[in-house]
Coordinates of C-alpha atoms in Angstrom, one line a residue:
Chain N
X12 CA 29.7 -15.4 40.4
X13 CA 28.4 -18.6 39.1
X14 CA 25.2 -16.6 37.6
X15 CA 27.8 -14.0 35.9
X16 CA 29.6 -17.0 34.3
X17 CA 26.3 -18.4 33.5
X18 CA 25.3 -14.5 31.8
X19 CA 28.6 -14.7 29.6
X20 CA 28.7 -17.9 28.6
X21 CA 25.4 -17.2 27.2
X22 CA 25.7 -13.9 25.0
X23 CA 29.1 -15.3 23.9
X24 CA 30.0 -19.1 24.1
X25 CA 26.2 -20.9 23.8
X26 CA 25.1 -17.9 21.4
X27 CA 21.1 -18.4 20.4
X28 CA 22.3 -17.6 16.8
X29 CA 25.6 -18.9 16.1
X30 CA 25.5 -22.2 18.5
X31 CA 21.6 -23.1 18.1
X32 CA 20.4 -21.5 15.2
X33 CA 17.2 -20.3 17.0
X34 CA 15.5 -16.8 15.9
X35 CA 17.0 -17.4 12.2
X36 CA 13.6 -16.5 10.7
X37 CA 13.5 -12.9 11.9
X38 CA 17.7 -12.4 12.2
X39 CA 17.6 -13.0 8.6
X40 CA 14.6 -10.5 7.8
X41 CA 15.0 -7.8 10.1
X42 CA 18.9 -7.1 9.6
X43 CA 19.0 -5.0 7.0
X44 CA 19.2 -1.7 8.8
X45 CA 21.3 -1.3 12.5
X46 CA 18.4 0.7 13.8
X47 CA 15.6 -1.7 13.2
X48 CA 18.1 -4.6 14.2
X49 CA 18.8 -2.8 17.3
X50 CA 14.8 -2.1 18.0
X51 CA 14.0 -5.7 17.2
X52 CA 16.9 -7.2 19.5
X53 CA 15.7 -4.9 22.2
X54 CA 12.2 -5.9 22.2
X55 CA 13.8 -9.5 22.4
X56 CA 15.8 -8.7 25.3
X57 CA 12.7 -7.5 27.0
X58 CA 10.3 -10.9 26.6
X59 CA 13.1 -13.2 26.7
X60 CA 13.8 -11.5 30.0
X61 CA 10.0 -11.6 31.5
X62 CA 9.0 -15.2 29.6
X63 CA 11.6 -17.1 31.1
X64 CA 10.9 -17.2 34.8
X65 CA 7.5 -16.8 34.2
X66 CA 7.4 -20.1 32.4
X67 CA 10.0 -21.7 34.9
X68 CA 7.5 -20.7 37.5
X69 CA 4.4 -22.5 35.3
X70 CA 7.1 -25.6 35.1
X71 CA 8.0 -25.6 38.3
X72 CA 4.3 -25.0 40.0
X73 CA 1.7 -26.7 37.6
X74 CA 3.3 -29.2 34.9
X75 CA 6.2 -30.7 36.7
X76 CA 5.7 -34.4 38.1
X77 CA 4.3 -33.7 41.6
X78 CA 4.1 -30.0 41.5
X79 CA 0.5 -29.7 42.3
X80 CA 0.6 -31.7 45.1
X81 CA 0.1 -28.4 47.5
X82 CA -3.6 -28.8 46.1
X83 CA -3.9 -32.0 48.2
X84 CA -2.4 -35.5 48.7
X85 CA -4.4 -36.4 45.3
X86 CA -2.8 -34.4 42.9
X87 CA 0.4 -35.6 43.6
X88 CA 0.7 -38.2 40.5
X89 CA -0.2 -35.8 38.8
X90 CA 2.0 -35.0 35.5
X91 CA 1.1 -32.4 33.0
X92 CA 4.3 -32.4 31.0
X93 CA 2.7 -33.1 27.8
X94 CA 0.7 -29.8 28.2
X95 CA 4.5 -27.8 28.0
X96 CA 4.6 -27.1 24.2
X97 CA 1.1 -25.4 24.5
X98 CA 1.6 -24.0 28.2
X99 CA 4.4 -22.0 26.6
X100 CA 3.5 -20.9 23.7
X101 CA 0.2 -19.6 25.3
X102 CA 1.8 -17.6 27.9
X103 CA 4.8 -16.0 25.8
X104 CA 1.3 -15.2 23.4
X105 CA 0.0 -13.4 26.5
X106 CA 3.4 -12.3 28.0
X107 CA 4.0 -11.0 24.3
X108 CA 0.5 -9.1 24.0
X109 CA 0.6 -8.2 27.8
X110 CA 4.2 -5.8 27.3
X111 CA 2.4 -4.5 24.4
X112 CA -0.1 -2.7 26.6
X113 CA 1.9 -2.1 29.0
X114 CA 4.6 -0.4 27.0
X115 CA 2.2 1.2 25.0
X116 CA 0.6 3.2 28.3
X117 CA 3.5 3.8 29.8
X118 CA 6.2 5.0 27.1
X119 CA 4.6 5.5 24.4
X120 CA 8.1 6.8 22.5
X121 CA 9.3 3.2 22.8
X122 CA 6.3 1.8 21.7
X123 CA 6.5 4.1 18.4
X124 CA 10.0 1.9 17.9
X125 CA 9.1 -0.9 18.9
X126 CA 5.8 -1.3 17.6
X127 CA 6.0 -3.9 14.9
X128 CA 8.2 -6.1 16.5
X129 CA 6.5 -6.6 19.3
X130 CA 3.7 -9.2 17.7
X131 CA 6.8 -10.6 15.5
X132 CA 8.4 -11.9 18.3
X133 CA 5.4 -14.3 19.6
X134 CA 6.4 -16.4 16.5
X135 CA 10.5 -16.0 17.6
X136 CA 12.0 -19.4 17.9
X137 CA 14.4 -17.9 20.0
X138 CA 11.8 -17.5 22.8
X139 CA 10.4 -20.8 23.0
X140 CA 13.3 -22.5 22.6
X141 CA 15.0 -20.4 25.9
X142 CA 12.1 -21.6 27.8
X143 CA 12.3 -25.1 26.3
X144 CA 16.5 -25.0 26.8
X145 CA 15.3 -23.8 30.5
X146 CA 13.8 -26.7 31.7
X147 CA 16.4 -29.3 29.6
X148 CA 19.0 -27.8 31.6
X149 CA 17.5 -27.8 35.1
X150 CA 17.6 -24.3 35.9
X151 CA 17.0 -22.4 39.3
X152 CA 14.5 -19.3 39.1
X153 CA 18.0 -17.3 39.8
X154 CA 19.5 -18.7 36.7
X155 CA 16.7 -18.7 34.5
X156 CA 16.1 -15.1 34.8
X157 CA 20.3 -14.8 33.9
X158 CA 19.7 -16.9 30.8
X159 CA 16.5 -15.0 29.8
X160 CA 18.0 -11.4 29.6
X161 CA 21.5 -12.6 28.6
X162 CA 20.4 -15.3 25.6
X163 CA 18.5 -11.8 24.4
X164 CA 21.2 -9.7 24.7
X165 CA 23.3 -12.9 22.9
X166 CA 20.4 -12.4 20.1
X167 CA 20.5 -8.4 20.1
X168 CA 24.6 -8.3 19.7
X169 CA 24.9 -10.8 16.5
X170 CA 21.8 -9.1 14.8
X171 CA 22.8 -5.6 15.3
X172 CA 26.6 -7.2 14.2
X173 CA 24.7 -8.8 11.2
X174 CA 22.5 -5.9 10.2
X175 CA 25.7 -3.9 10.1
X176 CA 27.5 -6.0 7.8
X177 CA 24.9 -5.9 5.4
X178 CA 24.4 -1.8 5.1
X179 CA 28.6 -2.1 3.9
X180 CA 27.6 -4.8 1.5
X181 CA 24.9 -3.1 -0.4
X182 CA 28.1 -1.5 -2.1
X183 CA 30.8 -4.8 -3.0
X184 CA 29.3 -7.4 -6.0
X185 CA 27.6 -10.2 -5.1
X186 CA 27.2 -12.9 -7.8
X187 CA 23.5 -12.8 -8.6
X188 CA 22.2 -16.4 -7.4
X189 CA 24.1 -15.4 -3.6
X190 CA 22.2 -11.9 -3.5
X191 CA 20.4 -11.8 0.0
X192 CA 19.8 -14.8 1.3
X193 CA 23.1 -16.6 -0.1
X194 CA 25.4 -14.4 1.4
X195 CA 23.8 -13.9 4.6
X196 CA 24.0 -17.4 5.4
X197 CA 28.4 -17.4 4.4
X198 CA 28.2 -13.6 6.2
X199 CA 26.7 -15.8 9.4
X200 CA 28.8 -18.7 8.8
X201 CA 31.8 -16.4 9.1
X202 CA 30.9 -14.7 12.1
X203 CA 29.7 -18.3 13.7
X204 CA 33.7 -19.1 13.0
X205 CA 34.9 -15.7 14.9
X206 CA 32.2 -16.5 17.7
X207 CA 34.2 -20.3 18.3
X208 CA 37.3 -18.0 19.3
X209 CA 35.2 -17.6 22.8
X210 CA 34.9 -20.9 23.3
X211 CA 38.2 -21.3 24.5
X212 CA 37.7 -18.7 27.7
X213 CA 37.6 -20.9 30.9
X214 CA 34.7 -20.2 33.1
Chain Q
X11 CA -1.6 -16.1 -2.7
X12 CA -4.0 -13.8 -2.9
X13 CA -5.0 -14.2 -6.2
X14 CA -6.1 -17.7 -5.7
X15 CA -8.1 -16.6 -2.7
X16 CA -9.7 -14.2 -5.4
X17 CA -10.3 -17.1 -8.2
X18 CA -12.2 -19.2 -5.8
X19 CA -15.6 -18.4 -5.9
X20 CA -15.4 -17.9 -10.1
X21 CA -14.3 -21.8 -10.1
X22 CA -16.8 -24.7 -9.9
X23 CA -15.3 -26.7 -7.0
X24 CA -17.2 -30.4 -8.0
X25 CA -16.5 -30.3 -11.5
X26 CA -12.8 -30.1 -11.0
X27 CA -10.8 -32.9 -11.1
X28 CA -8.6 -34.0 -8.0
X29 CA -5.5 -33.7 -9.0
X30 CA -6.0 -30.7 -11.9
X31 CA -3.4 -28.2 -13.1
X32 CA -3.9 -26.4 -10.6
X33 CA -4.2 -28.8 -8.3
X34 CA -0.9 -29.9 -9.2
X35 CA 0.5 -26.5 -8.8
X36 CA 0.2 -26.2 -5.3
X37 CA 2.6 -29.6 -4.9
X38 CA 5.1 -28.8 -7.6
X39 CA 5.7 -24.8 -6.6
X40 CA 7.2 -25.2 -3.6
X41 CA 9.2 -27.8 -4.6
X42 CA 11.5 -25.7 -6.5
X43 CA 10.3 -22.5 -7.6
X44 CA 8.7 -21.2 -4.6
X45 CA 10.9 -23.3 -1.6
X46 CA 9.4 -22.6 1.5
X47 CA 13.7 -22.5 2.9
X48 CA 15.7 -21.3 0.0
X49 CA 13.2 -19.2 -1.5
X50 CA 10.9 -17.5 1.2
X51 CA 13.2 -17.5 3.9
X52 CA 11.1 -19.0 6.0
X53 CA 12.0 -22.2 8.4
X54 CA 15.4 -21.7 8.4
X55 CA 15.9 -22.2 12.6
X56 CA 15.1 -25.9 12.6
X57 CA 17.2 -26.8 8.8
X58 CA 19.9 -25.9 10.3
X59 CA 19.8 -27.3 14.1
X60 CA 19.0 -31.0 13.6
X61 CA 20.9 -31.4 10.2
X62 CA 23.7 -33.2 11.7
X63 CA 23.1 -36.6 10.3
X64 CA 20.3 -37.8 8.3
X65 CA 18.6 -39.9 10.9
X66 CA 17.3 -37.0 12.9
X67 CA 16.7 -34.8 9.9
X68 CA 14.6 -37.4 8.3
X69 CA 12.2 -37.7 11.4
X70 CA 12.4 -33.9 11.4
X71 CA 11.4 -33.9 8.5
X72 CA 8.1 -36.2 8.3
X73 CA 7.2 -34.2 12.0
X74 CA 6.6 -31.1 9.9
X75 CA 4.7 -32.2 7.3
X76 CA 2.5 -34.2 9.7
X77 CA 2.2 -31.1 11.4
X78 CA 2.2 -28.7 8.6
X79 CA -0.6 -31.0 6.3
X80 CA -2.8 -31.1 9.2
X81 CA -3.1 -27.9 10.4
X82 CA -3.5 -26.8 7.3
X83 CA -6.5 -29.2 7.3
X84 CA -8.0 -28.0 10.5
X85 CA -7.2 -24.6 10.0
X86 CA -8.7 -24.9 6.3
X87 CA -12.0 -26.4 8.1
X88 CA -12.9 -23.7 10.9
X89 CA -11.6 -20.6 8.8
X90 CA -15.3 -19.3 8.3
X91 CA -15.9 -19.9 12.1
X92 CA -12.5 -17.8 13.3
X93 CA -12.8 -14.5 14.4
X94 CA -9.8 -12.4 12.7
X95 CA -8.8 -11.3 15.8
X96 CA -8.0 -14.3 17.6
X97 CA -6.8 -15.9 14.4
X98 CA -3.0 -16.5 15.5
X99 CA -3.5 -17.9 18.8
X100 CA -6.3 -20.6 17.3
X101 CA -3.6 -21.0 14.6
X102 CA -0.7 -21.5 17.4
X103 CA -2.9 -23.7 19.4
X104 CA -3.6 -26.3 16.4
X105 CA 0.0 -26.1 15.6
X106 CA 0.9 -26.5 19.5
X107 CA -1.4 -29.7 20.0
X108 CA 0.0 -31.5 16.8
X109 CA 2.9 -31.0 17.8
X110 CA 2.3 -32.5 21.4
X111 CA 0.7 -35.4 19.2
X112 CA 4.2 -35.7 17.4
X113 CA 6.1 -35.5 20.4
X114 CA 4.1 -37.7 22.6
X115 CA 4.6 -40.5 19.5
X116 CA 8.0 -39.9 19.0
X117 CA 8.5 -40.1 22.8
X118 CA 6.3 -43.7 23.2
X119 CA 8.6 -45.2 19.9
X120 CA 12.0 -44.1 19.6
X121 CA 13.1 -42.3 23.0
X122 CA 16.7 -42.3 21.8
X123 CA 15.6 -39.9 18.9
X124 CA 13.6 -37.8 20.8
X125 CA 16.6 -37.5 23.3
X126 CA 18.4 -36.5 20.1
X127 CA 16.0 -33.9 18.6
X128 CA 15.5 -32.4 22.1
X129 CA 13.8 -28.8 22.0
X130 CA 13.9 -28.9 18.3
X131 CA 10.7 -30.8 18.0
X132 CA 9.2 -28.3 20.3
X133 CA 10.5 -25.9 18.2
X134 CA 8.1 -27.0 15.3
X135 CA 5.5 -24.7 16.6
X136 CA 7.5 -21.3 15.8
X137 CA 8.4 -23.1 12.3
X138 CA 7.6 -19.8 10.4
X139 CA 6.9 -22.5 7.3
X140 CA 3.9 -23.7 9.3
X141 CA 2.4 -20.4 10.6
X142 CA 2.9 -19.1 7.4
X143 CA 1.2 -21.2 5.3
X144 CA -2.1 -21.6 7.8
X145 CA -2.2 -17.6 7.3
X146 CA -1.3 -17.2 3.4
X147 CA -3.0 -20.6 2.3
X148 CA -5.2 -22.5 4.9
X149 CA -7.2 -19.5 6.3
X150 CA -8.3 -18.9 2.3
X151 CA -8.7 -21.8 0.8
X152 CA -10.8 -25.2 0.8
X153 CA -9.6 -28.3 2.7
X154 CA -7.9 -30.4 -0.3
X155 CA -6.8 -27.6 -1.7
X156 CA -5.0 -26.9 1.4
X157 CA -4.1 -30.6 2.1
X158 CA -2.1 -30.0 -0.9
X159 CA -0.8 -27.6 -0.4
X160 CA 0.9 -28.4 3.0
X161 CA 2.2 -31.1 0.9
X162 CA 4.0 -29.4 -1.3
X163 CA 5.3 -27.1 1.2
X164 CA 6.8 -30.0 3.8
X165 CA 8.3 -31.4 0.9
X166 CA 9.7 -28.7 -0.1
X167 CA 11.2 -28.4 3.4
X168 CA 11.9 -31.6 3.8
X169 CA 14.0 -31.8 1.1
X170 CA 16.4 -29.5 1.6
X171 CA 16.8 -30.3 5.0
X172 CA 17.7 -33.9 3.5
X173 CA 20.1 -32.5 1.4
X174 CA 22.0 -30.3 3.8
X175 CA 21.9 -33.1 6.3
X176 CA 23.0 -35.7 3.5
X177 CA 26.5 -33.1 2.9
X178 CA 27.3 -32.8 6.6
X179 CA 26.8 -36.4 7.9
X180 CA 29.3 -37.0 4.4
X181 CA 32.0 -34.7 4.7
X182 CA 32.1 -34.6 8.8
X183 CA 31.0 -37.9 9.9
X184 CA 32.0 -40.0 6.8
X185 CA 28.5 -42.0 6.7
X186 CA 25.0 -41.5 5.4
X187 CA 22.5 -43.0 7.6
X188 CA 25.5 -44.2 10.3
X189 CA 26.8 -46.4 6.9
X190 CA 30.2 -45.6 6.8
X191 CA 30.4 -44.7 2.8
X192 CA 34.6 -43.9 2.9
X193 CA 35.1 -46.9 4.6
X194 CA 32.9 -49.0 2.2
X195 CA 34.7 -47.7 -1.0
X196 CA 38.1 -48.4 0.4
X197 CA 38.9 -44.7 1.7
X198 CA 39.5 -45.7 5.3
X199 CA 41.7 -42.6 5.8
X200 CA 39.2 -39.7 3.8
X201 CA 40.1 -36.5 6.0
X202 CA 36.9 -35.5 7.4
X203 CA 35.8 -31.8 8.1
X204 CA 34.9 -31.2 11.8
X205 CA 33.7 -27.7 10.3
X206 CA 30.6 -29.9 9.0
X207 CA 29.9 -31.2 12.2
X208 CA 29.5 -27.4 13.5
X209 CA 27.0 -25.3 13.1
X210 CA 29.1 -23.1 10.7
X211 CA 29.1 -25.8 8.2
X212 CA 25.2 -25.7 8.2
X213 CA 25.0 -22.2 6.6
X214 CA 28.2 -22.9 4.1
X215 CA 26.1 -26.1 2.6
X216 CA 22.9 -24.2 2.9
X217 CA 24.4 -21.2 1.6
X218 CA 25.8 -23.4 -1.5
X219 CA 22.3 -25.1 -2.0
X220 CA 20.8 -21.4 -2.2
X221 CA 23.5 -20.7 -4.6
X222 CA 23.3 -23.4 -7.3
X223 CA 18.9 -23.7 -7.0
X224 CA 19.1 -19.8 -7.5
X225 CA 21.3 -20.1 -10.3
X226 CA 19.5 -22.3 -12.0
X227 CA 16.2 -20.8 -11.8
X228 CA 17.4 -17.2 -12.2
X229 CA 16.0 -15.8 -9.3
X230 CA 17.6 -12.6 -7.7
X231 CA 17.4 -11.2 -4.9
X232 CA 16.6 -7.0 -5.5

């Protein structure tokens, strides 16, 4: 129960978009068409989902204070925290490169939509920031796999909601200096607003 | 870019002076006319979180041109020794040690900032400002050229970041720097807008700053 409450308070109430801003780069550039939204926020879903307990399990067993200490009595001052930042960002590299194979042998239909994106999303700040939120937080493995898929699934609903919003607006008149960027950001502000509305569900 | 990848080998690189029009090109662009945030989209993840109140924004902001000035450097120095292949993770391992550097420093000097900034100074490393100049700029260009460059980019950044941090700390907090400016001018009771202090009021000021630059320089969108 506590992980479920832990799943919806993610995709809703501590929304990567609306809340902390993470992913903009690509939620603004890949939401001008549902289906590419939907492709990109799916291949997020997927390495969000794989990156997070993997790095949890890197934190946990090689850079935490103490953690190598099942190497010997020696290691066990041993603090590698300062290594995190490039840790991370080398394994959701790998992680990121690794599904690529992997979805590329085994289906290669989804590969064929999810192709470009794939690489794209070793540069997501939405990925390294769920790993970095992960270890601020104090996470078990349980609830770090929870926030992984579900902070994707947060990311996949508002760009697919996004990207939708913008097909309709290709037709209304924007004033010039707001066209694109302008009015994405007041188009985001205003679903950010109708996003708050969740954060009065008690959980 | 491209094209000044393709002017370099006409140019005679000794006989030009340091700061030349060209030079001076690569600062003053992204200042204005070629923003790395309201113009290419790009960086948009970190103007936004840590724009609360100047303080933060302010170290934000002279993080990522540290960062962004010297891996353009480094990048700029080993380009002819990079395989093109393995060209993004080198790029995101310079960009992942500087930013260690920063946040190691920032850790040692002020560890109430740091506590502040959080993740977000992690978060300097997927900066697409950063990455994308190394790859547009730094991985075609010589190393002052590039220095420059990151310059005029981080600036550019930093600026607006400023700006959008200078509004909401205003209008929802009532101070500039923790100065309480209502107070000061004998406007004890100014309303203040908790919609500033939220995200939401992030992209409304950015959205206005886009607005007004745009309009100015007459640049539209398609």
């Amino acid at each position: 129960m506590e992980l479920f409450n832990l799943g919806i308070k993610s995709i809703f109430i501590d929304n990567m978009i609306f809340a902390y801003f993470l992913g903009m780069c690509s939620f603004l550039a890949v939401s001008k068409k549902v289906t590419t939204a939907i492709g990109l926020g799916a291949a997020v879903v997927f390495v969000l989902g794989i990156t997070v307990p993997v790095n949890w399990l890197v934190q946990e067993y090689i850079l935490k204070e103490g953690a190598l200490s099942f190497l010997g009595p020696q290691f066990a001052e041993m603090n590698l925290e300062f290594l995190q930042f490039i840790m991370f960002i080398a394994i959701i590299a790998a992680m990121v490169q690794l599904v690529e194979m992997v979805v590329e042998k085994f289906s290669p239909a989804l590969y064929g939509s999810l192709g470009i994106f794939l690489p794209l999303i070793a540069v997501n700040c939405a990925i390294l920031g769920a790993s970095l939120f992960m270890v601020q937080r104090d996470y078990t493995l349980a609830e770090a796999s929870v926030f992984g898929v579900t902070s994707g699934i947060g990311f996949m609903l508002a760009i697919v909601a996004l990207a939708a919003v913008r097909e309709k607006l290709k037709y209304s008149n924007v004033p010039d200096g707001l066209k694109g960027l302008g009015i994405t950001m007041i188009i985001t502000g205003l679903m950010g607003i109708a996003f708050k509305s969740f954060i009065g569900i008690a959980i | 870019m491209s094209t000044e990848t393709l002017e370099q080998p006409v140019e005679k690189a000794p006989s030009e002076a340091i700061f030349s029009k060209r030079r001076r090109k690569f600062v003053v662009d992204p200042l204005d006319d070629d923003n790395p945030v309201t113009i290419q989209v790009l960086g948009i993840c970190s103007a936004l979180a840590v724009t609360v109140k100047m303080e933060p924004t302010l170290i934000m902001s002279i993080a990522v041109v540290f960062v962004i000035v010297f891996a353009n450097l480094i990048i700029s120095l080993i380009r002819n020794f990079v395989p093109g292949r393995i060209r993004i993770i080198v790029q995101l391992g310079v960009i992942a040690t500087l930013v260690t550097v920063v946040s190691e420093v920032l850790k040692a000097y002020n560890y109430p900032m740091f506590k502040v900034l959080g993740a977000f100074v992690g978060l300097i490393i997927t900066n697409c400002i950063v990455m994308g100049r190394l790859e547009a700029f730094a991985l075609g260009n010589k190393a002052w050229d590039s220095i420059l460059d990151g310059i005029g980019s981080g600036f550019g950044y930093a600026w607006v970041i400023l700006a959008v941090a200078f509004f909401r700390e205003l209008f929802g907090s009532g101070s500039v720097f923790d100065f309480p400016v209502f107070e000061a001018i004998g406007l004890p009771n100014f309303p203040l807008n908790g919609l500033m202090v939220d995200s939401i009021g992030a992209f409304m000021i950015l959205a206005i700053i886009i607005w007004v630059q745009r309009a100015r320089n007459g640049y539209v969108e398609n």
